[in-house]
Coordinates of C-alpha atoms (C1' of nucleotides) in Angstrom, one line a residue:
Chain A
X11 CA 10.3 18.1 22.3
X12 CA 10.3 16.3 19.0
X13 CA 12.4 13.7 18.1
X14 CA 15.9 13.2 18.1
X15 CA 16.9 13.4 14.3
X16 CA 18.2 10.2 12.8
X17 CA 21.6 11.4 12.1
X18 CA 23.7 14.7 11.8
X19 CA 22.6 15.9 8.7
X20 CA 25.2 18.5 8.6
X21 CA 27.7 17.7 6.4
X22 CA 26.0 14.8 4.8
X23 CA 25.6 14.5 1.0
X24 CA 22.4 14.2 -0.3
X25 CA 20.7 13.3 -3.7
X26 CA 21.9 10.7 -6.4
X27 CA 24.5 8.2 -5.3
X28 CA 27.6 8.2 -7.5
X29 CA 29.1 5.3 -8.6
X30 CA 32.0 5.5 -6.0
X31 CA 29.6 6.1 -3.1
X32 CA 27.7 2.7 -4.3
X33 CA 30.6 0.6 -4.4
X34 CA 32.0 1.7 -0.9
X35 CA 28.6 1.1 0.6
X36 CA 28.5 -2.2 -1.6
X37 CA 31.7 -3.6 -0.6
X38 CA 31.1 -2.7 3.4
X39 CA 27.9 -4.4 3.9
X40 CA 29.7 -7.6 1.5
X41 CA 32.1 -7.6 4.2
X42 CA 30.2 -6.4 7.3
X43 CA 26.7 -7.5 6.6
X44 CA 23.8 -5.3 6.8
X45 CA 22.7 -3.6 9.8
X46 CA 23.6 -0.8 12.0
X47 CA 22.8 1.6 9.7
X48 CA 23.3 4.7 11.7
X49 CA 26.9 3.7 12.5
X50 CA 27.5 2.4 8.9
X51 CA 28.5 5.4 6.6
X52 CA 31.2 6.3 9.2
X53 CA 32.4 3.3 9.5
X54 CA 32.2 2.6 5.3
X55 CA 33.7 6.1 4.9
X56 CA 30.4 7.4 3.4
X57 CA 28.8 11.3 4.0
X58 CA 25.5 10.3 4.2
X59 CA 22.6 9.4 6.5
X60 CA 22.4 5.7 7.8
X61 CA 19.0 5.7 6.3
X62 CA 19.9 7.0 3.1
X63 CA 22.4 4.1 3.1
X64 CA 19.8 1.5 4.0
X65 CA 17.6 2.7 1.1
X66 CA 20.2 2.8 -1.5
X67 CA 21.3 -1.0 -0.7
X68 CA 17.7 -2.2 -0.4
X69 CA 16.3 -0.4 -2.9
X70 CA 19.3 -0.7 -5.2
X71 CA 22.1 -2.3 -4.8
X72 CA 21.0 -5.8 -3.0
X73 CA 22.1 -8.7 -5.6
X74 CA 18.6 -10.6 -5.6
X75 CA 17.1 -7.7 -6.8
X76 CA 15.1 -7.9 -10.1
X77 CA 15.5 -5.2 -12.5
X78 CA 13.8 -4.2 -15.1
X79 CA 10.3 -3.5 -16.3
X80 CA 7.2 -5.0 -14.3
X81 CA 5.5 -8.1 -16.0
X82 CA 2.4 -8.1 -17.1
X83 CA 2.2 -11.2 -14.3
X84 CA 3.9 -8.8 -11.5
X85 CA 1.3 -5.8 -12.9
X86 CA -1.1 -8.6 -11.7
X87 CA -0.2 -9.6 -8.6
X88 CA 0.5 -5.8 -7.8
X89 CA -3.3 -5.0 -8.5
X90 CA -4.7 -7.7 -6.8
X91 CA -2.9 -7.4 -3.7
X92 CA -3.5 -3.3 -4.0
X93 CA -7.3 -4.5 -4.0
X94 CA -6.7 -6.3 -0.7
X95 CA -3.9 -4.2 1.3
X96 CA -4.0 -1.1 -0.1
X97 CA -0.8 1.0 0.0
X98 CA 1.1 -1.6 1.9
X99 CA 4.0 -1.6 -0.6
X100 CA 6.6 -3.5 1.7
X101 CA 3.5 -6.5 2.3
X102 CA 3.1 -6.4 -1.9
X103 CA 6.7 -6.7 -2.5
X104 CA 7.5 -9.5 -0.6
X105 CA 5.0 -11.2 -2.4
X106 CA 7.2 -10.2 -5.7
X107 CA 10.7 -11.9 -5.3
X108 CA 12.7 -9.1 -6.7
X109 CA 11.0 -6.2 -6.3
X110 CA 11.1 -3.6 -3.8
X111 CA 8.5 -1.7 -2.3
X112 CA 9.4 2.1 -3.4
X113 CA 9.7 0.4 -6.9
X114 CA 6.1 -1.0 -7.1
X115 CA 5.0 2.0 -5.1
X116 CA 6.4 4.2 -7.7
X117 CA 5.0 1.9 -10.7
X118 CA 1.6 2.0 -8.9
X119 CA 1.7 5.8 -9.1
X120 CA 3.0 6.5 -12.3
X121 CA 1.7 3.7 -14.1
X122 CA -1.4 1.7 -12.7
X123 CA -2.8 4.4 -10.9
X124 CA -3.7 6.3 -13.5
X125 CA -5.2 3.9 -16.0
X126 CA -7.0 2.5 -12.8
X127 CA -8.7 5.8 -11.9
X128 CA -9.9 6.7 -15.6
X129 CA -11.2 3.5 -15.3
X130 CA -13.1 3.8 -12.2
X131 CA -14.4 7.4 -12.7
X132 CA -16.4 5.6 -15.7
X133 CA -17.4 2.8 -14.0
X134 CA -18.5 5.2 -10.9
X135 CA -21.3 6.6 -13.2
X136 CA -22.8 3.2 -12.9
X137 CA -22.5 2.2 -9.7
X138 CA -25.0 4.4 -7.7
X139 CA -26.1 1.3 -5.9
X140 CA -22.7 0.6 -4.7
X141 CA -21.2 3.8 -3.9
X142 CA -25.0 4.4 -2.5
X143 CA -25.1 0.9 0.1
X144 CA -21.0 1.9 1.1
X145 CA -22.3 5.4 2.3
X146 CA -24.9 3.7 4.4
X147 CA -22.1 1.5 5.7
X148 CA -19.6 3.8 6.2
X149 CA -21.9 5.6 7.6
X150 CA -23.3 3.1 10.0
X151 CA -20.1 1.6 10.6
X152 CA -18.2 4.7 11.6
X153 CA -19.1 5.4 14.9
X154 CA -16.9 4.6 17.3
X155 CA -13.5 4.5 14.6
X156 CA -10.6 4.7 15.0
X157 CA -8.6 7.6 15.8
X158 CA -6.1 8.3 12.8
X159 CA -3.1 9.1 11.9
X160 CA -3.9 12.5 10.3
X161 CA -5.5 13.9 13.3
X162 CA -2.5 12.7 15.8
X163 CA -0.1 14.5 12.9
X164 CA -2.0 17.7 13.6
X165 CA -1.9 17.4 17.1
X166 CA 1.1 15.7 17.8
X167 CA 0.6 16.1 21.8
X168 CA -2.4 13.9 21.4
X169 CA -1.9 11.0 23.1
X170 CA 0.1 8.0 22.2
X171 CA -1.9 4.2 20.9
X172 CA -1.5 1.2 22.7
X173 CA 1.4 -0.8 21.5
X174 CA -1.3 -3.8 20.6
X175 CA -3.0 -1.3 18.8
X176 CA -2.2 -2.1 15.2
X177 CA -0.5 0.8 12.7
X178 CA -3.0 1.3 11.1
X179 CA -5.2 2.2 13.8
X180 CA -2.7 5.3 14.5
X181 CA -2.6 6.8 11.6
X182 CA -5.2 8.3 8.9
X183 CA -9.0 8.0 9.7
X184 CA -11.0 6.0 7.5
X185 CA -13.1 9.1 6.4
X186 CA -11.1 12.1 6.2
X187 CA -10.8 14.8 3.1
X188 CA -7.2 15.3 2.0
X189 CA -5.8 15.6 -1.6
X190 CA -4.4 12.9 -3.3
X191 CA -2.2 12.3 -5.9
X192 CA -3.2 8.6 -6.7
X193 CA -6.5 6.4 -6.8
X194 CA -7.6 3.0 -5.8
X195 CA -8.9 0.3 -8.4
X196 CA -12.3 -0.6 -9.6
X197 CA -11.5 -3.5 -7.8
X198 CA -11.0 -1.9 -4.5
X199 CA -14.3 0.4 -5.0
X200 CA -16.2 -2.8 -5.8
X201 CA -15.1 -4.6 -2.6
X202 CA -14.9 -1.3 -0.4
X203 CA -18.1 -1.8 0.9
X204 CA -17.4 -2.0 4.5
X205 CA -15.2 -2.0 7.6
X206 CA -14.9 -4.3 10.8
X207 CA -16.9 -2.6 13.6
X208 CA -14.3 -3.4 16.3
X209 CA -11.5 -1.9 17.3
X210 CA -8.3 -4.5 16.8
X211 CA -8.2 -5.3 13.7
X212 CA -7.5 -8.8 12.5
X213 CA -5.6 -10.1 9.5
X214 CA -8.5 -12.0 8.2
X215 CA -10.4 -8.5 8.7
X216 CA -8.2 -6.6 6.7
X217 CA -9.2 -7.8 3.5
X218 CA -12.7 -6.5 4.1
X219 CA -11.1 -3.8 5.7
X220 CA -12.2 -0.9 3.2
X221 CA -14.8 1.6 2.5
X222 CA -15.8 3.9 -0.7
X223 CA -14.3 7.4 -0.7
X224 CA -14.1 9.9 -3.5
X225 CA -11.5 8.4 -5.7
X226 CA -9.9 11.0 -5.7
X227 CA -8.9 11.3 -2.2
X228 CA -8.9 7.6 -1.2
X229 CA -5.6 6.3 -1.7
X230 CA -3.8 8.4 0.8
X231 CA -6.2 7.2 3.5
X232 CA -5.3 3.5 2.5
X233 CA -2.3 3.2 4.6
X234 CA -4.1 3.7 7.5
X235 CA -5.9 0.5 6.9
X236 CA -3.3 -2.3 8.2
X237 CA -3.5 -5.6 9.5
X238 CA -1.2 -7.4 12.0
X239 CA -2.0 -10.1 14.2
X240 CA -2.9 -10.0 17.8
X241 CA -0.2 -9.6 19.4
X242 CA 1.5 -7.0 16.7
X243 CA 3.7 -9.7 15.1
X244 CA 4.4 -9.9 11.2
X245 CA 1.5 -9.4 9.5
X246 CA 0.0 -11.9 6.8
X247 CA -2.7 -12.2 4.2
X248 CA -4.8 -14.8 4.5
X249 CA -8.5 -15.3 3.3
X250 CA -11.8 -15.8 4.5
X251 CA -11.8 -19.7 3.3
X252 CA -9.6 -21.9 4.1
X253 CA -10.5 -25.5 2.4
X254 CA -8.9 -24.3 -0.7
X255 CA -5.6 -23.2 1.0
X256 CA -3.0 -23.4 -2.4
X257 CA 0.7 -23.6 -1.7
X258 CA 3.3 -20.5 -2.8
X259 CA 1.8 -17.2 -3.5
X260 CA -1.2 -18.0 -5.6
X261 CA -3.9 -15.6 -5.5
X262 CA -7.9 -16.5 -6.1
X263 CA -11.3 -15.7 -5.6
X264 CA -12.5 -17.5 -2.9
X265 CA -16.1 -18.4 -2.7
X266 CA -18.8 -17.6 -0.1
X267 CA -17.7 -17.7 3.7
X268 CA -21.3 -17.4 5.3
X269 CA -24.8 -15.6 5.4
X270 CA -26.0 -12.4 5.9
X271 CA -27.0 -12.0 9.3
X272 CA -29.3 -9.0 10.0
X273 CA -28.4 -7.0 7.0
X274 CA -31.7 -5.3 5.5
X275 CA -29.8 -2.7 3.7
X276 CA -27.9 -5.0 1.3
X277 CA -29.1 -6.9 -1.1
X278 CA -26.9 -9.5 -3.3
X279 CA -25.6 -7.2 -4.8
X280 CA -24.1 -6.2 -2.4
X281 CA -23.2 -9.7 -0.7
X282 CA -21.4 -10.5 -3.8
X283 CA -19.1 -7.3 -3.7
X284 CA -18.3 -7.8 -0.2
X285 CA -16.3 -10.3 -0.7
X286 CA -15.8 -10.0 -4.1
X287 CA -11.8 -10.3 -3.8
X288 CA -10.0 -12.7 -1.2
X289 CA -6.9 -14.4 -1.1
X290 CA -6.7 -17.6 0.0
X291 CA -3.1 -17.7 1.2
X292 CA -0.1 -15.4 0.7
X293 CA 2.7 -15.9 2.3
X294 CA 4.5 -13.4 4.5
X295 CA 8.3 -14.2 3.8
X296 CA 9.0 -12.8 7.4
X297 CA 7.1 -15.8 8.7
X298 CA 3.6 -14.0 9.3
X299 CA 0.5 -15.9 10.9
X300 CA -1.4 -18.2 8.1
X301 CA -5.5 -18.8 8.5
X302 CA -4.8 -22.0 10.7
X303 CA -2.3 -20.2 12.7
X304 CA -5.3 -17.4 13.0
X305 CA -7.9 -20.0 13.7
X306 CA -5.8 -21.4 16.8
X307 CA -5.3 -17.5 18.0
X308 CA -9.0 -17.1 17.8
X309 CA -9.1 -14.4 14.9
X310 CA -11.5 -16.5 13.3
X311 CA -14.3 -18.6 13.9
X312 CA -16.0 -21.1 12.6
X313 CA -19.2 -20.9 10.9
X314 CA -22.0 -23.4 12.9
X315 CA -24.7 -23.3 9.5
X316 CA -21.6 -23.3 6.5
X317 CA -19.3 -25.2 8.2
X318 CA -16.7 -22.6 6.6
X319 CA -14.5 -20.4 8.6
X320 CA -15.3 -16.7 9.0
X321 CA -13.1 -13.9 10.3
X322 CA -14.3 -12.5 14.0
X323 CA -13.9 -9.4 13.1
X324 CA -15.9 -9.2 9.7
X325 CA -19.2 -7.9 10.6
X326 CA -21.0 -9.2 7.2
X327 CA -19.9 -11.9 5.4
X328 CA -21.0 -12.4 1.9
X329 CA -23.1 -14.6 -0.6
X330 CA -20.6 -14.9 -3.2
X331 CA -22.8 -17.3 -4.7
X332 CA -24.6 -14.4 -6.0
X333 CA -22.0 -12.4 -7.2
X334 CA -19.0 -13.9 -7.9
X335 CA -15.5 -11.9 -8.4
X336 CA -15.1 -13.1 -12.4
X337 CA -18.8 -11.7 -13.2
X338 CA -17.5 -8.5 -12.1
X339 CA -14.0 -8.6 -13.2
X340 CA -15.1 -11.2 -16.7
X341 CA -12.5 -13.9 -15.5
X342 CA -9.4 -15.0 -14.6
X343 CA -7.6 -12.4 -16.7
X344 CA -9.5 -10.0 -15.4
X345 CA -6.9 -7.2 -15.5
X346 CA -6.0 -7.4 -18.8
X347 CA -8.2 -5.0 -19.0
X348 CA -6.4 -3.3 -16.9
X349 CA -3.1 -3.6 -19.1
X350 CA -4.9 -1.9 -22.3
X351 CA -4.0 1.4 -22.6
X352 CA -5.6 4.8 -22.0
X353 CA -7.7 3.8 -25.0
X354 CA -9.3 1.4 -24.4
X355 CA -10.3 2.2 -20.9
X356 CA -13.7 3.3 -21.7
X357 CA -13.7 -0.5 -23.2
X358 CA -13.4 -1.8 -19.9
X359 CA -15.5 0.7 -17.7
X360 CA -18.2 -1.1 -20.4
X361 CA -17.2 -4.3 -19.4
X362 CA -17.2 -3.6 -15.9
X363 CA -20.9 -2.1 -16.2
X364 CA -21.9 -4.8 -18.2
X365 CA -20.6 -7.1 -15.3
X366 CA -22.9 -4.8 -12.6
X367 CA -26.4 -5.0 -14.8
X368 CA -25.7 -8.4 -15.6
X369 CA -25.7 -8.8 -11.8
X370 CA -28.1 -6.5 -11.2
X371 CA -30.4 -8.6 -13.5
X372 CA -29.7 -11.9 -11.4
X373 CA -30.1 -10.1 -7.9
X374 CA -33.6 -9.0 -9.5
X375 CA -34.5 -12.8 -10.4
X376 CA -33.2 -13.5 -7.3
Chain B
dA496 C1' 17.0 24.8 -31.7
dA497 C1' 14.9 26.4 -27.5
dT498 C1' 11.6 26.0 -24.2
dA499 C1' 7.7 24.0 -21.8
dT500 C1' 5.4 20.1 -20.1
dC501 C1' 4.9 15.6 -18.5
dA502 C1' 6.1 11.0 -16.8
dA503 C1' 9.1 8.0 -14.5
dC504 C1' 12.1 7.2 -11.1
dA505 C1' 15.2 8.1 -7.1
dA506 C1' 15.7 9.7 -2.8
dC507 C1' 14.2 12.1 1.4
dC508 C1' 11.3 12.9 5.4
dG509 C1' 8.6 11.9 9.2
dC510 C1' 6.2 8.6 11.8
dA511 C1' 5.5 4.4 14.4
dC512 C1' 6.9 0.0 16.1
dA513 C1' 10.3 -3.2 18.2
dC514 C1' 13.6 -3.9 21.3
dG515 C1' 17.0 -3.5 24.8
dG516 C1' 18.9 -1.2 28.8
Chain C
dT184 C1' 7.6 0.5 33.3
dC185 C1' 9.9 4.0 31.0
dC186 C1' 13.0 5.8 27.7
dG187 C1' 16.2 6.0 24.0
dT188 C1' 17.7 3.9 19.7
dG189 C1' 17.4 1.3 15.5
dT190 C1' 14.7 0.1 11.9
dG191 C1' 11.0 -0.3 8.6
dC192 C1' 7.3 1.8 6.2
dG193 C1' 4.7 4.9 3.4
dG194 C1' 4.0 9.6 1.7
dT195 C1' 6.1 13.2 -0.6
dT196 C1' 9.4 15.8 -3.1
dG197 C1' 13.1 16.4 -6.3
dT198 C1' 15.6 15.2 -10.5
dT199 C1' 16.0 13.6 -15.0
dG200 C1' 14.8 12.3 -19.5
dA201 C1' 11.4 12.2 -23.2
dT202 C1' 8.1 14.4 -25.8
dA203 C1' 5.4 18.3 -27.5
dT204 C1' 5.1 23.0 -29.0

DNA sequence: AATATCAACAACCGCACACGG
DNA sequence: TCCGTGTGCGGTTGTTGATAT
């Protein structure tokens, strides 16, 4: 028994909206408000599906919506937050007033993507120490995962997740082969180093929440790396460190957030790319937990030795002393790289090796 | 000028969660 | 507690326009 469609698609129009159809949609939810969108195209007089309706005002026809081409400031906050959430387009757009999320989702793939993975295939080459320490995590860190999405899709009989269970945790598994038609950052490669060992994730987790792939397969698997808060309400970003908390949506590299505790296998360089990208507070517009509101719930602790907050749920923290985020990215405009066209992307895989033996060279002095 | 190819964008689809009865 | 419905989200597909051949 599958489930019940979402509406009578017999008879429904599909494809692009026409003018007329926009305005009648337009003028209903002015006058009705939105909502009750199964109910709504028979009510505006419209032959198509409630969701079809939903997306066309969101998406579209919503007044506060920003059109026009992404900034190079967006482009910024779109990579950065990709580094940290992944695929979670709706949790990136509400940090972009404006924007929606099938509009940065599609500029992501048709735009950054791209650039990002030339990019990282180069800087792959030389990172065998990286990709080498992530493999021994992942592999370490694997057994007892999660059960994913992918696997439940193929067996859809297989039972259902606890409702405290986050998303995430229900949908792909965090090693799994499957085509893709998109790739992660650099970025995301450099701090994909490991993933929390336990089970419920936490939002402070999820920023640490990632582990190396092939490129080319990794960014389907990102969705099924989510964060909400304990208790499965709206979901926010928050950051390991907390002294530093900045108002609005700002977005920095925070420093260190503890020591290495019984880690033999990673070195400095690793430390440093472990945390190499945080966030130190952005804000959920739907009124998601911050840090302090984690730190009363428990998700994180605080750290005896640094005096610094840590996230329960991050198994190693990192010595970002060592290996700070703009050595590896070369600063604060560290995606303007990024920007560059196709080329001048073997320009910044250079850089970004550059970055990795100059680091290299300080973990050996070290 | 015609056709093929590609990129960008719009829309659809299926899944999972939240919530109320 | 269970079940059905509404909604949101992310992946995928389809369409359109631009460019190359």
């Amino acid at each position: 028994m599958g489930r019940a469609p979402c509406c009578e698609k017999v008879g429904l129009k599909k494809g692009r909206w026409a003018a007329e159809e926009d305005e009648k949609l337009a003028k209903y939810i002015q006058a009705n408000g939105e909502g009750s969108w199964r109910s709504l195209p028979k009510h505006a007089g419209l032959l198509r599906c409630g969701k079809s309706c939903r997306l066309r005002w969101i998406n579209y026809l919503r007044a506060d919506l920003k059109r026009g081409n992404i900034s190079a400031e967006e482009e910024d906050i779109i990579v950065k937050l990709h580094a940290s959430v992944s695929n979670r387009w709706s949790l990136i757009a509400s940090n972009l007033p404006g924007r929606t999320d099938n509009e940065i989702k599609n500029y992501w793939n048709s735009h950054l993507c791209r650039r990002i993975h030339s990019l990282r295939r180069s800087a792959s080459e030389s990172l065998p120490l990286i990709t080498e320490t992530a493999k021994e995590a992942m592999l370490s860190e694997e057994k007892g995962g999660r059960a994913g999405r992918f696997p439940a899709k193929k067996n859809k009989n297989s039972h259902s997740t606890p409702k405290d269970v986050t998303r995430a945790s229900t949908k792909k598994p965090l090693v799994e082969n499957s085509t893709s038609n998109c790739y992660n950052s650099s970025i995301e490669a450099i701090q994909s180093l490991h993933k929390p060992s336990i089970e419920k994730e936490t939002l402070s987790s999820a920023i640490n929440d990632t582990i190396i792939r092939d490129p080319c397969e990794e960014d389907k698997e990102q969705t099924g790396r989510r964060m909400v808060g304990s208790s499965g309400e709206k979901e926010t970003l928050v950051s390991s460190q907390s002294d530093e908390k900045t108002s609005g949506n700002s977005l920095l590299p925070c420093p260190s957030v503890g020591k290495i505790e019984n880690d033999q296998s990673s070195g400095p360089f690793y430390h440093g790319i472990d945390n190499a990208l945080c966030f130190n507070e952005v804000t959920d517009p739907n009124g998601g937990s911050t840090l302090n509101e984690e730190r009363q719930k428990g998700l994180v602790v605080h750290t005896e030795e640094s005096g610094e907050w840590d996230s329960c749920s991050s198994i190693r923290t990192s010595g970002f002393d060592y290996w700070s985020w703009d050595d590896v990215m070369g600063g604060d405009d560290m995606l303007s790289w990024l920007r560059e066209s196709d080329e001048v992307e073997g320009e910044s895989a250079q850089k970004l090796e550059e970055a990795m033996d100059h680091e290299k060279k300080n973990a050996m002095a070290a």
